[in-house]
CSV table of C-alpha atoms in Angstrom, one decimal:
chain,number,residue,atom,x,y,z
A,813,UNK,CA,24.2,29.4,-23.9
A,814,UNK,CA,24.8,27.2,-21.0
A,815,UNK,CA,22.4,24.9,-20.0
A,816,UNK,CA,21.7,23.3,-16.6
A,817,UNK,CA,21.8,19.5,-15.6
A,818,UNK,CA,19.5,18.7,-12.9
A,819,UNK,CA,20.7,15.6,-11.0
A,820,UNK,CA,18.0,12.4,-10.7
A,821,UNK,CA,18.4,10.9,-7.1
A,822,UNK,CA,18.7,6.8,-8.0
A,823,UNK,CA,15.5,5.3,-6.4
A,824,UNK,CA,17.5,3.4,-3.9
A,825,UNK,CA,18.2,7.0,-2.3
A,826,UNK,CA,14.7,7.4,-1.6
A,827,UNK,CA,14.9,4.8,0.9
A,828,UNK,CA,11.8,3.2,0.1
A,829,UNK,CA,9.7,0.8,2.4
A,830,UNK,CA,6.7,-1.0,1.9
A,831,UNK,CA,4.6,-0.7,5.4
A,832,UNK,CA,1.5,-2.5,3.9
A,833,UNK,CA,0.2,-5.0,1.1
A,834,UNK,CA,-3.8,-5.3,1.0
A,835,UNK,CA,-4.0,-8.6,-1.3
A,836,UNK,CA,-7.1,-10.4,-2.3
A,837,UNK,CA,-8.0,-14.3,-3.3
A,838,UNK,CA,-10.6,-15.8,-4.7
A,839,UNK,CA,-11.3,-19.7,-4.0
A,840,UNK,CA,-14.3,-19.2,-6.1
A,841,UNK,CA,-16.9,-21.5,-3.7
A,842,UNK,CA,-19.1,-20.1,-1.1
A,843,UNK,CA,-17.4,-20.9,2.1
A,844,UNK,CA,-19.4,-21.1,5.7
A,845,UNK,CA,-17.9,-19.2,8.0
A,846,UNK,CA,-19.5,-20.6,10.6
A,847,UNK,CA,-18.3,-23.9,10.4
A,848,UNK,CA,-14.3,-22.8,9.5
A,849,UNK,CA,-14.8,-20.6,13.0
A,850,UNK,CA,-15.0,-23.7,15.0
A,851,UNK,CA,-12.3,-25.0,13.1
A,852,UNK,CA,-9.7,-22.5,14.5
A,853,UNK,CA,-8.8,-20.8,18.0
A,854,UNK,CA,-7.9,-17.1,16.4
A,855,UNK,CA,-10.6,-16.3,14.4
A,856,UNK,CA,-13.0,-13.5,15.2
A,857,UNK,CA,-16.4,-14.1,13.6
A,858,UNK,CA,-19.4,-11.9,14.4
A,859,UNK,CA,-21.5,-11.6,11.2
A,860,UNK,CA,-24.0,-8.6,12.6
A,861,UNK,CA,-21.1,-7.1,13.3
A,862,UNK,CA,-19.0,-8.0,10.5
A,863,UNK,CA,-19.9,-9.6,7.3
A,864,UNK,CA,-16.2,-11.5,7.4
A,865,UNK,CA,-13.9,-13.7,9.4
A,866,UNK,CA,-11.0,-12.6,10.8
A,867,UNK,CA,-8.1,-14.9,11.5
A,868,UNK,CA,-4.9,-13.8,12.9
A,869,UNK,CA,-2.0,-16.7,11.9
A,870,UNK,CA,0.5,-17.4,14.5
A,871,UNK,CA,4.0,-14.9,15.0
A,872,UNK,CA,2.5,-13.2,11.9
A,873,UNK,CA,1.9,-9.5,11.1
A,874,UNK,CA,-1.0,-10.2,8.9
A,875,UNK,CA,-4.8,-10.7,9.2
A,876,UNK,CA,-6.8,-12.9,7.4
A,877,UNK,CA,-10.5,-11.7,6.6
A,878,UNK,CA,-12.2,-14.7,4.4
A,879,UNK,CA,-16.1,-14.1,3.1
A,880,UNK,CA,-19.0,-16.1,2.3
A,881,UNK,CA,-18.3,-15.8,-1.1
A,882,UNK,CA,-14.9,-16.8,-1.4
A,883,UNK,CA,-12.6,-14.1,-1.0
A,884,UNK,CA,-10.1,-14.0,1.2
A,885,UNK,CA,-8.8,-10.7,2.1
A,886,UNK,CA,-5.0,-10.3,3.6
A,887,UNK,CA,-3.8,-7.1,5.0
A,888,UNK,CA,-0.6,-5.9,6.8
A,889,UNK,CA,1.6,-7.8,4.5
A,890,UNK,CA,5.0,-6.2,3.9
A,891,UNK,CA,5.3,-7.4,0.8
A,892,UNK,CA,3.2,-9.0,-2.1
A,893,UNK,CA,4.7,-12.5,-1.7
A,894,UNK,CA,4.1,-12.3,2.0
A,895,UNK,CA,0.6,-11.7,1.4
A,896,UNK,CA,0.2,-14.6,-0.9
A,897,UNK,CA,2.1,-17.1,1.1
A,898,UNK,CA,-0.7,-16.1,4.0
A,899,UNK,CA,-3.8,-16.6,2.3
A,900,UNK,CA,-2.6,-19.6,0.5
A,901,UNK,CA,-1.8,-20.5,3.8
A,902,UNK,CA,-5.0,-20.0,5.0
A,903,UNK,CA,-6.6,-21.9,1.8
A,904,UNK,CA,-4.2,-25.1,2.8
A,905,UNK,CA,-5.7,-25.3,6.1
A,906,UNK,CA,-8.9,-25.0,5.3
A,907,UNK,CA,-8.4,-28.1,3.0
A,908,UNK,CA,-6.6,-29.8,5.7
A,909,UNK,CA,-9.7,-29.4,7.9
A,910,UNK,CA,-12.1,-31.1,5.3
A,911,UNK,CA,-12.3,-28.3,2.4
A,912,UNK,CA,-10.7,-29.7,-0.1
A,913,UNK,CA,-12.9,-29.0,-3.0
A,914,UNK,CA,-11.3,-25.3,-2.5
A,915,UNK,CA,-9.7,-23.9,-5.8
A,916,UNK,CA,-6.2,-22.2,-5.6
A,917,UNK,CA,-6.7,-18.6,-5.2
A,918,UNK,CA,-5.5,-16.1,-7.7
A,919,UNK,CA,-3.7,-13.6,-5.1
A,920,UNK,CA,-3.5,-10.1,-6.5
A,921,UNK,CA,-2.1,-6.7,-5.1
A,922,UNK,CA,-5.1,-4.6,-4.2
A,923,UNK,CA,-3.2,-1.7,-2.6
A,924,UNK,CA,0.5,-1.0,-1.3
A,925,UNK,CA,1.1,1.5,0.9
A,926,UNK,CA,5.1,2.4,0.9
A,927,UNK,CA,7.4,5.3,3.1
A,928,UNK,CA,9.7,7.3,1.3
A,929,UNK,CA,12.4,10.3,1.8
A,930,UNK,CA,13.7,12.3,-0.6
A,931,UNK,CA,16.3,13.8,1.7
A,932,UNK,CA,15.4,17.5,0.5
A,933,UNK,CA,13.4,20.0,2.3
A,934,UNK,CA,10.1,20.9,-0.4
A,935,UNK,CA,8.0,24.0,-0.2
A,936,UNK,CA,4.3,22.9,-0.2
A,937,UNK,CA,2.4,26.2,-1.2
A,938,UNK,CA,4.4,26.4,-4.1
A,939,UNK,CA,4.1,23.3,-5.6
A,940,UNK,CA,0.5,23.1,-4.5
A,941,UNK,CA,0.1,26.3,-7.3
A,942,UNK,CA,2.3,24.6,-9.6
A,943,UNK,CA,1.0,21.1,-9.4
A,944,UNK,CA,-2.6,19.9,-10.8
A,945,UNK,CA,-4.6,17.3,-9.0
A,946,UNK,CA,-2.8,18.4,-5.5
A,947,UNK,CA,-4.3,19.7,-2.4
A,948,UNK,CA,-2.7,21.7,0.2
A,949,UNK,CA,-4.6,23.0,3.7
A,950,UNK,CA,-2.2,22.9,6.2
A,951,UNK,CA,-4.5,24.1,8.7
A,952,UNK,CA,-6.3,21.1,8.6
A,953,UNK,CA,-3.3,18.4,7.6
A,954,UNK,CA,0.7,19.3,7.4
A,955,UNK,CA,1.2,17.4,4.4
A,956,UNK,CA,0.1,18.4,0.2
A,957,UNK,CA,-2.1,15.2,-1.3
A,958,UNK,CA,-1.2,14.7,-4.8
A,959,UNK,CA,-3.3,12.4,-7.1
A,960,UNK,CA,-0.9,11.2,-10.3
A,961,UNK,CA,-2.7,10.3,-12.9
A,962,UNK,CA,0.2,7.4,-14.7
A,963,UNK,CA,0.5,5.4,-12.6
A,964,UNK,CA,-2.4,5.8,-10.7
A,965,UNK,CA,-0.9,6.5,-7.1
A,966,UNK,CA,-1.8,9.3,-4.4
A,967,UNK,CA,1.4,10.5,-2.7
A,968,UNK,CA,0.8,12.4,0.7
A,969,UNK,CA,4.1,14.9,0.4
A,970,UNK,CA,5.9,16.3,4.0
A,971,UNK,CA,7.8,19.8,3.9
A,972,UNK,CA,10.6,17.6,5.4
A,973,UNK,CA,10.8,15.3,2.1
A,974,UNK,CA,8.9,12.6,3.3
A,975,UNK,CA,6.5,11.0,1.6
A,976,UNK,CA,3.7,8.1,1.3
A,977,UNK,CA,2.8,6.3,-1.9
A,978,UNK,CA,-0.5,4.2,-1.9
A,979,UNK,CA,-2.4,2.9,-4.0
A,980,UNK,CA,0.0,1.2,-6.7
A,981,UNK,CA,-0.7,-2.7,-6.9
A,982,UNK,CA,3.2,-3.6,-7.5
A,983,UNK,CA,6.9,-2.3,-6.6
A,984,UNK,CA,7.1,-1.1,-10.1
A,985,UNK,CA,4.2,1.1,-10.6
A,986,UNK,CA,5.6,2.4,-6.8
A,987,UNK,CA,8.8,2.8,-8.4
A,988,UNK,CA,7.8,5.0,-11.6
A,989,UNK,CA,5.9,6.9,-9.1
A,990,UNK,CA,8.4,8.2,-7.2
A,991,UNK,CA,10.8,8.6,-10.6
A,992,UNK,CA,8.2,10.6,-11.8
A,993,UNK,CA,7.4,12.7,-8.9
A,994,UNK,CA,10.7,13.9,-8.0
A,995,UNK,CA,11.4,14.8,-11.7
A,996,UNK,CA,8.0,17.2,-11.5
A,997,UNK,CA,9.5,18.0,-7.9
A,998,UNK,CA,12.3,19.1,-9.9
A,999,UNK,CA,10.7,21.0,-12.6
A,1000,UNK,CA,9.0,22.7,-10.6
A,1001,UNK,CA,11.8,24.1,-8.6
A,1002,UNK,CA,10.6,23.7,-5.1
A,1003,UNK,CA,13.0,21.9,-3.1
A,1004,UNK,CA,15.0,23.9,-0.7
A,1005,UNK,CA,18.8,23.2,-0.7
A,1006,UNK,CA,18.5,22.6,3.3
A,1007,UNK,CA,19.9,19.4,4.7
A,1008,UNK,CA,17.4,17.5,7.1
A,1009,UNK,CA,19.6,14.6,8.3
């Protein structure tokens, strides 16, 4: 009886990038917005718009949205220490400019959003039969959404191999994810031997 090998891609194949890192800190004191949007140029502050303020650091990607209770919300990070070094950034400020009695946030990973390719054509209906939690209505979006359970990511999946992974709070869990997907991808039997390059 002869038995057949499938291959594993290494993840580095996959070409994996992180687009966005939504990170959160807590300075756990009340902080008054109104009085910290005096203190800088870029900060948008409109509270019956918007219960936050939004500061913008200089020559960064990232945004800055700090509450009255005191969190501090960072998004369009490309990575989690990015993320960190901005709203600890933001915290040192602030104590520059007379808020000392701040305490040192605890930054965690609320959501990373990551691009990948696994460089192999899949067939969508098919694996939307084959694979639970998944939905596929290509008349209303081109891509299948796929909820996995361990770790808890949703992948939206591309007939041309291309995927996005959000959701996982660190590279690891983003990681397993994709291991773990392209091994069901496997199993399943629904990639198409088609180069796409």
């Amino acid at each position: 009886m002869t038995q057949i090998v499938k291959t594993i891609m290494p993840i580095e194949s996959f070409g994996t990038k992180i687009v966005n890192v939504v990170a959160m800190g807590d300075v756990n004191k009340p902080l008054d917005l109104g009085y910290i949007s005096r203190l800088f140029k870029k900060v948008a502050y409109r509270p019956k718009r918007f219960p936050g303020l939004i500061f913008k650091p200089k020559n960064s990607e990232v945004s800055i949205m700090a509450f009255n209770s005191g969190k501090i919300v960072c998004s369009g990070a490309r990575s989690v220490r990015q993320a960190k070094i901005a709203i600890t950034g933001f915290v040192d400020k602030l104590r520059t400019n007379g808020l000392d009695f701040l305490d040192n946030p605890n930054v965690q990973a609320q959501n990373i959003v990551a691009h990948s390719d696994f460089k192999r054509a899949i067939d969508l209906e098919n694996l939307a039969e084959l694979l639970e939690k998944s939905i596929y209505e290509p008349e209303q979006f081109p891509g299948l959404i796929y909820v996995m359970s361990e770790p808890k990511v949703t992948f939206l999946i591309f007939t041309n191999g291309k995927l996005v992974c959000t959701g996982a709070r660190n590279e690891d869990a983003i990681n397993k994810a994709l291991i773990t997907l392209y091994q069901r991808l496997e199993a399943c039997d629904v990639f198409f031997e088609k180069n796409l390059n």
